[in-house]
Amino acid sequence: NAVQDLMNLILENNSNQLKKKKILICVPYGEQHTLGTKVLESQLLSKGNTVHNLSPFTPTSSIMESIEHNNPDCVFVSVTLDENIVSAKRMIQKISDQYAIPVIVGGQAVKNNLGDWNAYVGQNLPITKILKLIQSKKLEILPTV
């Protein structure tokens, strides 16, 4: 179903002229997955957004430099392994402490642990809703806890 939805979205004629966004996609150090981030990247690119998809094992310091350099409108963090939850939460906290930017977190580990992320949780959202979310004026910086 996910592949079919993806193909439908790629082939879909988007009649809405949405304001394009700059988006950074990253994973916490220790994560090695790329398939989910590549799918998200392709969908965001197909809608005309500018996407910077950082490779796995990118240190948090390099992610912070990328945010500084690219000035994205939002950051997506994907975490699949439960053992990387603490690392992901630390990275999200560093981003929130240093930059006034919305962070959306998703991935299998988020599904397993829906606790406090200090970020928007994008778990179980179809790509169409994620695209609408990043266009929404409701997507603002969460207050730090």
Short mmCIF file of N, CA and C in Angstrom, two decimals:
data_model
loop_
_atom_site.label_atom_id
_atom_site.label_comp_id
_atom_site.label_asym_id
_atom_site.label_seq_id
_atom_site.Cartn_x
_atom_site.Cartn_y
_atom_site.Cartn_z
N ASN A 1 0.81 -1.21 0.00
CA ASN A 1 0.00 0.00 0.00
C ASN A 1 0.85 1.26 0.00
N ALA A 2 1.93 1.23 0.77
CA ALA A 2 2.78 2.42 0.85
C ALA A 2 3.40 2.73 -0.50
N VAL A 3 3.86 1.70 -1.20
CA VAL A 3 4.46 1.91 -2.52
C VAL A 3 3.42 2.41 -3.50
N GLN A 4 2.22 1.85 -3.42
CA GLN A 4 1.15 2.29 -4.30
C GLN A 4 0.79 3.76 -4.02
N ASP A 5 0.68 4.12 -2.75
CA ASP A 5 0.41 5.53 -2.39
C ASP A 5 1.52 6.44 -2.90
N LEU A 6 2.75 5.98 -2.76
CA LEU A 6 3.89 6.76 -3.23
C LEU A 6 3.80 6.99 -4.73
N MET A 7 3.54 5.93 -5.47
CA MET A 7 3.45 6.07 -6.93
C MET A 7 2.29 6.98 -7.33
N ASN A 8 1.17 6.86 -6.65
CA ASN A 8 0.03 7.74 -6.94
C ASN A 8 0.39 9.20 -6.70
N LEU A 9 1.11 9.46 -5.63
CA LEU A 9 1.49 10.83 -5.33
C LEU A 9 2.48 11.37 -6.34
N ILE A 10 3.42 10.54 -6.77
CA ILE A 10 4.40 10.98 -7.76
C ILE A 10 3.70 11.32 -9.07
N LEU A 11 2.74 10.49 -9.46
CA LEU A 11 2.06 10.68 -10.74
C LEU A 11 0.94 11.71 -10.67
N GLU A 12 0.52 12.01 -9.46
CA GLU A 12 -0.60 12.93 -9.26
C GLU A 12 -0.27 14.32 -9.78
N ASN A 13 -1.23 14.94 -10.42
CA ASN A 13 -1.07 16.31 -10.87
C ASN A 13 -1.47 17.24 -9.74
N ASN A 14 -0.53 17.96 -9.22
CA ASN A 14 -0.83 18.84 -8.09
C ASN A 14 -1.29 20.18 -8.62
N SER A 15 -2.57 20.46 -8.49
CA SER A 15 -3.12 21.72 -8.98
C SER A 15 -2.93 22.86 -7.99
N ASN A 16 -2.64 22.53 -6.74
CA ASN A 16 -2.43 23.57 -5.73
C ASN A 16 -1.04 24.14 -5.86
N GLN A 17 -0.92 25.43 -5.86
CA GLN A 17 0.38 26.08 -5.86
C GLN A 17 0.75 26.41 -4.43
N LEU A 18 1.46 25.49 -3.80
CA LEU A 18 1.85 25.67 -2.42
C LEU A 18 3.18 26.40 -2.34
N LYS A 19 3.34 27.13 -1.27
CA LYS A 19 4.62 27.78 -1.04
C LYS A 19 5.65 26.71 -0.75
N LYS A 20 6.73 26.73 -1.49
CA LYS A 20 7.74 25.70 -1.34
C LYS A 20 8.58 25.96 -0.09
N LYS A 21 9.05 24.88 0.51
CA LYS A 21 9.79 24.95 1.76
C LYS A 21 11.18 24.36 1.58
N LYS A 22 12.07 24.75 2.47
CA LYS A 22 13.39 24.15 2.58
C LYS A 22 13.34 23.20 3.77
N ILE A 23 13.69 21.95 3.53
CA ILE A 23 13.53 20.91 4.55
C ILE A 23 14.83 20.14 4.70
N LEU A 24 15.17 19.87 5.94
CA LEU A 24 16.34 19.05 6.26
C LEU A 24 15.84 17.73 6.82
N ILE A 25 16.33 16.61 6.28
CA ILE A 25 15.99 15.28 6.77
C ILE A 25 17.26 14.68 7.36
N CYS A 26 17.16 14.15 8.58
CA CYS A 26 18.33 13.55 9.20
C CYS A 26 17.93 12.41 10.12
N VAL A 27 18.91 11.64 10.53
CA VAL A 27 18.71 10.56 11.48
C VAL A 27 19.71 10.77 12.61
N PRO A 28 19.38 10.31 13.82
CA PRO A 28 20.35 10.44 14.91
C PRO A 28 21.55 9.52 14.66
N TYR A 29 22.67 9.90 15.22
CA TYR A 29 23.87 9.11 15.06
C TYR A 29 23.62 7.69 15.54
N GLY A 30 24.02 6.72 14.74
CA GLY A 30 23.78 5.31 15.06
C GLY A 30 22.76 4.68 14.14
N GLU A 31 21.87 5.49 13.58
CA GLU A 31 20.88 4.96 12.63
C GLU A 31 21.56 4.73 11.27
N GLN A 32 21.16 3.68 10.59
CA GLN A 32 21.77 3.35 9.31
C GLN A 32 20.77 3.31 8.17
N HIS A 33 19.51 3.59 8.44
CA HIS A 33 18.49 3.44 7.40
C HIS A 33 18.47 4.63 6.44
N THR A 34 18.08 4.33 5.21
CA THR A 34 17.94 5.39 4.21
C THR A 34 16.64 5.28 3.41
N LEU A 35 16.03 4.10 3.39
CA LEU A 35 14.85 3.91 2.54
C LEU A 35 13.73 4.88 2.90
N GLY A 36 13.37 4.96 4.17
CA GLY A 36 12.29 5.86 4.58
C GLY A 36 12.61 7.32 4.31
N THR A 37 13.85 7.72 4.55
CA THR A 37 14.21 9.12 4.31
C THR A 37 14.25 9.43 2.81
N LYS A 38 14.62 8.44 2.00
CA LYS A 38 14.63 8.64 0.53
C LYS A 38 13.21 8.76 -0.01
N VAL A 39 12.28 7.97 0.53
CA VAL A 39 10.88 8.07 0.11
C VAL A 39 10.35 9.45 0.46
N LEU A 40 10.60 9.89 1.69
CA LEU A 40 10.15 11.21 2.11
C LEU A 40 10.78 12.29 1.24
N GLU A 41 12.08 12.17 1.01
CA GLU A 41 12.78 13.14 0.16
C GLU A 41 12.15 13.21 -1.23
N SER A 42 11.88 12.07 -1.85
CA SER A 42 11.33 12.08 -3.21
C SER A 42 9.96 12.75 -3.25
N GLN A 43 9.15 12.50 -2.23
CA GLN A 43 7.83 13.12 -2.18
C GLN A 43 7.92 14.63 -2.01
N LEU A 44 8.79 15.05 -1.12
CA LEU A 44 8.95 16.48 -0.88
C LEU A 44 9.52 17.18 -2.12
N LEU A 45 10.48 16.52 -2.78
CA LEU A 45 11.06 17.08 -4.01
C LEU A 45 10.02 17.15 -5.13
N SER A 46 9.17 16.11 -5.22
CA SER A 46 8.17 16.08 -6.30
C SER A 46 7.18 17.23 -6.18
N LYS A 47 7.05 17.78 -4.98
CA LYS A 47 6.15 18.92 -4.78
C LYS A 47 6.90 20.24 -4.87
N GLY A 48 8.18 20.19 -5.27
CA GLY A 48 8.94 21.41 -5.51
C GLY A 48 9.68 21.96 -4.31
N ASN A 49 9.71 21.23 -3.22
CA ASN A 49 10.45 21.69 -2.04
C ASN A 49 11.94 21.46 -2.24
N THR A 50 12.75 22.21 -1.53
CA THR A 50 14.18 22.00 -1.50
C THR A 50 14.47 21.09 -0.31
N VAL A 51 15.16 19.98 -0.56
CA VAL A 51 15.37 18.99 0.49
C VAL A 51 16.86 18.69 0.62
N HIS A 52 17.33 18.72 1.86
CA HIS A 52 18.70 18.30 2.19
C HIS A 52 18.56 17.05 3.04
N ASN A 53 18.92 15.89 2.46
CA ASN A 53 18.79 14.61 3.14
C ASN A 53 20.19 14.17 3.57
N LEU A 54 20.49 14.31 4.85
CA LEU A 54 21.82 13.98 5.33
C LEU A 54 21.98 12.47 5.47
N SER A 55 23.17 12.00 5.24
CA SER A 55 23.43 10.56 5.27
C SER A 55 23.47 10.04 6.71
N PRO A 56 23.25 8.73 6.87
CA PRO A 56 23.39 8.14 8.20
C PRO A 56 24.80 8.36 8.73
N PHE A 57 24.94 8.31 10.02
CA PHE A 57 26.20 8.52 10.72
C PHE A 57 26.72 9.95 10.59
N THR A 58 25.84 10.89 10.23
CA THR A 58 26.22 12.30 10.26
C THR A 58 26.20 12.74 11.71
N PRO A 59 27.31 13.23 12.24
CA PRO A 59 27.34 13.66 13.64
C PRO A 59 26.37 14.83 13.89
N THR A 60 25.91 14.92 15.11
CA THR A 60 24.99 16.00 15.47
C THR A 60 25.60 17.37 15.17
N SER A 61 26.90 17.52 15.40
CA SER A 61 27.55 18.81 15.12
C SER A 61 27.43 19.17 13.64
N SER A 62 27.53 18.18 12.75
CA SER A 62 27.39 18.44 11.31
C SER A 62 25.93 18.74 10.95
N ILE A 63 25.00 18.10 11.64
CA ILE A 63 23.59 18.40 11.42
C ILE A 63 23.31 19.85 11.81
N MET A 64 23.88 20.27 12.94
CA MET A 64 23.70 21.65 13.39
C MET A 64 24.31 22.63 12.38
N GLU A 65 25.47 22.31 11.84
CA GLU A 65 26.11 23.16 10.82
C GLU A 65 25.24 23.23 9.57
N SER A 66 24.63 22.11 9.20
CA SER A 66 23.76 22.09 8.03
C SER A 66 22.54 22.97 8.24
N ILE A 67 21.99 22.94 9.45
CA ILE A 67 20.85 23.82 9.76
C ILE A 67 21.28 25.28 9.65
N GLU A 68 22.44 25.59 10.20
CA GLU A 68 22.96 26.96 10.14
C GLU A 68 23.17 27.40 8.69
N HIS A 69 23.76 26.55 7.89
CA HIS A 69 24.11 26.88 6.51
C HIS A 69 22.90 26.92 5.58
N ASN A 70 21.99 25.93 5.71
CA ASN A 70 20.87 25.81 4.78
C ASN A 70 19.61 26.53 5.21
N ASN A 71 19.52 26.88 6.50
CA ASN A 71 18.38 27.61 7.04
C ASN A 71 17.04 26.99 6.61
N PRO A 72 16.81 25.72 6.96
CA PRO A 72 15.56 25.06 6.55
C PRO A 72 14.36 25.60 7.31
N ASP A 73 13.18 25.39 6.71
CA ASP A 73 11.92 25.79 7.35
C ASP A 73 11.49 24.79 8.41
N CYS A 74 11.92 23.54 8.27
CA CYS A 74 11.65 22.53 9.27
C CYS A 74 12.66 21.38 9.12
N VAL A 75 12.76 20.58 10.18
CA VAL A 75 13.67 19.44 10.21
C VAL A 75 12.86 18.19 10.46
N PHE A 76 13.10 17.16 9.64
CA PHE A 76 12.52 15.84 9.86
C PHE A 76 13.60 14.96 10.47
N VAL A 77 13.27 14.26 11.54
CA VAL A 77 14.18 13.31 12.18
C VAL A 77 13.52 11.93 12.12
N SER A 78 14.25 10.97 11.56
CA SER A 78 13.74 9.61 11.45
C SER A 78 14.56 8.70 12.34
N VAL A 79 13.88 7.95 13.21
CA VAL A 79 14.57 7.03 14.11
C VAL A 79 13.83 5.70 14.11
N THR A 80 14.56 4.63 13.77
CA THR A 80 13.93 3.32 13.64
C THR A 80 14.22 2.38 14.80
N LEU A 81 15.37 2.55 15.43
CA LEU A 81 15.79 1.61 16.47
C LEU A 81 15.53 2.18 17.86
N ASP A 82 14.92 1.37 18.72
CA ASP A 82 14.62 1.82 20.08
C ASP A 82 15.87 2.26 20.83
N GLU A 83 17.00 1.63 20.58
CA GLU A 83 18.22 2.00 21.29
C GLU A 83 18.75 3.37 20.88
N ASN A 84 18.18 3.98 19.84
CA ASN A 84 18.61 5.31 19.42
C ASN A 84 17.64 6.42 19.85
N ILE A 85 16.64 6.07 20.64
CA ILE A 85 15.66 7.06 21.09
C ILE A 85 16.34 8.16 21.92
N VAL A 86 17.19 7.77 22.85
CA VAL A 86 17.85 8.77 23.70
C VAL A 86 18.71 9.69 22.85
N SER A 87 19.44 9.13 21.90
CA SER A 87 20.27 9.93 21.00
C SER A 87 19.41 10.89 20.17
N ALA A 88 18.27 10.40 19.68
CA ALA A 88 17.37 11.24 18.89
C ALA A 88 16.81 12.38 19.74
N LYS A 89 16.39 12.07 20.97
CA LYS A 89 15.84 13.12 21.84
C LYS A 89 16.90 14.17 22.18
N ARG A 90 18.14 13.74 22.41
CA ARG A 90 19.22 14.71 22.67
C ARG A 90 19.44 15.61 21.46
N MET A 91 19.45 15.01 20.27
CA MET A 91 19.66 15.79 19.06
C MET A 91 18.52 16.79 18.86
N ILE A 92 17.28 16.35 19.05
CA ILE A 92 16.13 17.25 18.91
C ILE A 92 16.22 18.38 19.92
N GLN A 93 16.64 18.08 21.14
CA GLN A 93 16.78 19.12 22.16
C GLN A 93 17.85 20.14 21.77
N LYS A 94 18.98 19.67 21.24
CA LYS A 94 20.02 20.59 20.78
C LYS A 94 19.51 21.49 19.67
N ILE A 95 18.77 20.90 18.73
CA ILE A 95 18.22 21.71 17.64
C ILE A 95 17.26 22.75 18.21
N SER A 96 16.38 22.33 19.11
CA SER A 96 15.40 23.25 19.71
C SER A 96 16.06 24.34 20.54
N ASP A 97 17.14 23.99 21.24
CA ASP A 97 17.84 24.98 22.06
C ASP A 97 18.54 26.04 21.23
N GLN A 98 19.02 25.65 20.06
CA GLN A 98 19.84 26.57 19.26
C GLN A 98 19.09 27.27 18.13
N TYR A 99 18.03 26.64 17.63
CA TYR A 99 17.33 27.20 16.47
C TYR A 99 15.83 27.27 16.71
N ALA A 100 15.22 28.32 16.22
CA ALA A 100 13.76 28.47 16.29
C ALA A 100 13.19 27.84 15.03
N ILE A 101 13.10 26.52 15.06
CA ILE A 101 12.67 25.78 13.88
C ILE A 101 11.82 24.58 14.31
N PRO A 102 10.72 24.32 13.60
CA PRO A 102 9.91 23.15 13.94
C PRO A 102 10.64 21.85 13.60
N VAL A 103 10.48 20.85 14.44
CA VAL A 103 11.08 19.53 14.24
C VAL A 103 9.95 18.51 14.22
N ILE A 104 9.98 17.65 13.19
CA ILE A 104 9.00 16.57 13.07
C ILE A 104 9.78 15.27 13.19
N VAL A 105 9.35 14.39 14.08
CA VAL A 105 10.03 13.12 14.30
C VAL A 105 9.10 11.97 13.92
N GLY A 106 9.70 10.95 13.29
CA GLY A 106 8.93 9.78 12.91
C GLY A 106 9.84 8.57 12.80
N GLY A 107 9.26 7.45 12.50
CA GLY A 107 10.01 6.21 12.35
C GLY A 107 9.48 5.14 13.29
N GLN A 108 9.96 3.92 13.09
CA GLN A 108 9.48 2.78 13.87
C GLN A 108 9.68 2.96 15.37
N ALA A 109 10.81 3.54 15.79
CA ALA A 109 11.05 3.72 17.23
C ALA A 109 10.04 4.68 17.85
N VAL A 110 9.58 5.64 17.08
CA VAL A 110 8.57 6.58 17.57
C VAL A 110 7.25 5.85 17.78
N LYS A 111 6.95 4.95 16.87
CA LYS A 111 5.74 4.15 17.00
C LYS A 111 5.77 3.32 18.28
N ASN A 112 6.95 2.85 18.64
CA ASN A 112 7.11 2.03 19.84
C ASN A 112 7.15 2.88 21.11
N ASN A 113 7.47 4.17 20.98
CA ASN A 113 7.66 5.04 22.14
C ASN A 113 7.06 6.41 21.82
N LEU A 114 5.80 6.59 22.12
CA LEU A 114 5.12 7.85 21.81
C LEU A 114 5.26 8.88 22.93
N GLY A 115 6.23 8.70 23.82
CA GLY A 115 6.44 9.62 24.94
C GLY A 115 6.81 11.02 24.49
N ASP A 116 7.23 11.82 25.41
CA ASP A 116 7.56 13.22 25.16
C ASP A 116 8.79 13.34 24.25
N TRP A 117 8.58 13.94 23.09
CA TRP A 117 9.66 14.11 22.12
C TRP A 117 10.11 15.56 21.98
N ASN A 118 9.40 16.52 22.51
CA ASN A 118 9.70 17.94 22.31
C ASN A 118 9.77 18.24 20.81
N ALA A 119 8.90 17.59 20.05
CA ALA A 119 8.83 17.76 18.60
C ALA A 119 7.45 17.31 18.15
N TYR A 120 7.10 17.64 16.92
CA TYR A 120 5.88 17.11 16.34
C TYR A 120 6.12 15.64 16.03
N VAL A 121 5.18 14.80 16.38
CA VAL A 121 5.31 13.37 16.08
C VAL A 121 4.52 13.10 14.81
N GLY A 122 5.23 12.71 13.77
CA GLY A 122 4.61 12.47 12.47
C GLY A 122 4.32 11.02 12.21
N GLN A 123 4.18 10.22 13.27
CA GLN A 123 3.95 8.79 13.11
C GLN A 123 2.57 8.53 12.54
N ASN A 124 2.49 7.60 11.62
CA ASN A 124 1.24 7.16 10.99
C ASN A 124 0.56 8.26 10.17
N LEU A 125 1.31 9.28 9.78
CA LEU A 125 0.75 10.30 8.89
C LEU A 125 1.10 9.94 7.45
N PRO A 126 0.11 9.93 6.55
CA PRO A 126 0.44 9.70 5.15
C PRO A 126 1.22 10.90 4.61
N ILE A 127 1.95 10.67 3.54
CA ILE A 127 2.77 11.72 2.94
C ILE A 127 1.94 12.96 2.62
N THR A 128 0.69 12.78 2.15
CA THR A 128 -0.14 13.94 1.82
C THR A 128 -0.38 14.82 3.03
N LYS A 129 -0.59 14.20 4.20
CA LYS A 129 -0.81 14.99 5.42
C LYS A 129 0.49 15.66 5.89
N ILE A 130 1.61 14.99 5.71
CA ILE A 130 2.89 15.60 6.06
C ILE A 130 3.13 16.82 5.19
N LEU A 131 2.83 16.71 3.89
CA LEU A 131 3.00 17.85 2.99
C LEU A 131 2.10 19.02 3.41
N LYS A 132 0.87 18.71 3.80
CA LYS A 132 -0.04 19.76 4.26
C LYS A 132 0.45 20.36 5.58
N LEU A 133 0.98 19.52 6.46
CA LEU A 133 1.48 20.00 7.75
C LEU A 133 2.62 21.00 7.57
N ILE A 134 3.56 20.70 6.69
CA ILE A 134 4.68 21.64 6.55
C ILE A 134 4.27 22.94 5.87
N GLN A 135 3.13 22.91 5.17
CA GLN A 135 2.62 24.13 4.56
C GLN A 135 1.76 24.95 5.53
N SER A 136 1.32 24.31 6.59
CA SER A 136 0.39 24.90 7.53
C SER A 136 1.04 25.98 8.38
N LYS A 137 0.28 27.00 8.66
CA LYS A 137 0.74 28.02 9.59
C LYS A 137 0.71 27.49 11.02
N LYS A 138 0.05 26.35 11.24
CA LYS A 138 -0.03 25.74 12.56
C LYS A 138 1.30 25.12 12.97
N LEU A 139 2.19 24.86 11.98
CA LEU A 139 3.47 24.26 12.28
C LEU A 139 4.41 25.36 12.78
N GLU A 140 4.47 25.45 14.06
CA GLU A 140 5.31 26.45 14.70
C GLU A 140 6.24 25.75 15.68
N ILE A 141 7.11 26.51 16.27
CA ILE A 141 8.05 25.93 17.22
C ILE A 141 7.29 25.53 18.48
N LEU A 142 7.53 24.32 18.94
CA LEU A 142 6.92 23.87 20.19
C LEU A 142 7.63 24.53 21.37
N PRO A 143 6.92 24.87 22.42
CA PRO A 143 7.61 25.40 23.59
C PRO A 143 8.48 24.32 24.23
N THR A 144 9.65 24.69 24.69
CA THR A 144 10.52 23.71 25.33
C THR A 144 9.95 23.33 26.68
N VAL A 145 10.15 22.08 27.03
CA VAL A 145 9.59 21.55 28.28
C VAL A 145 10.58 21.72 29.40
#
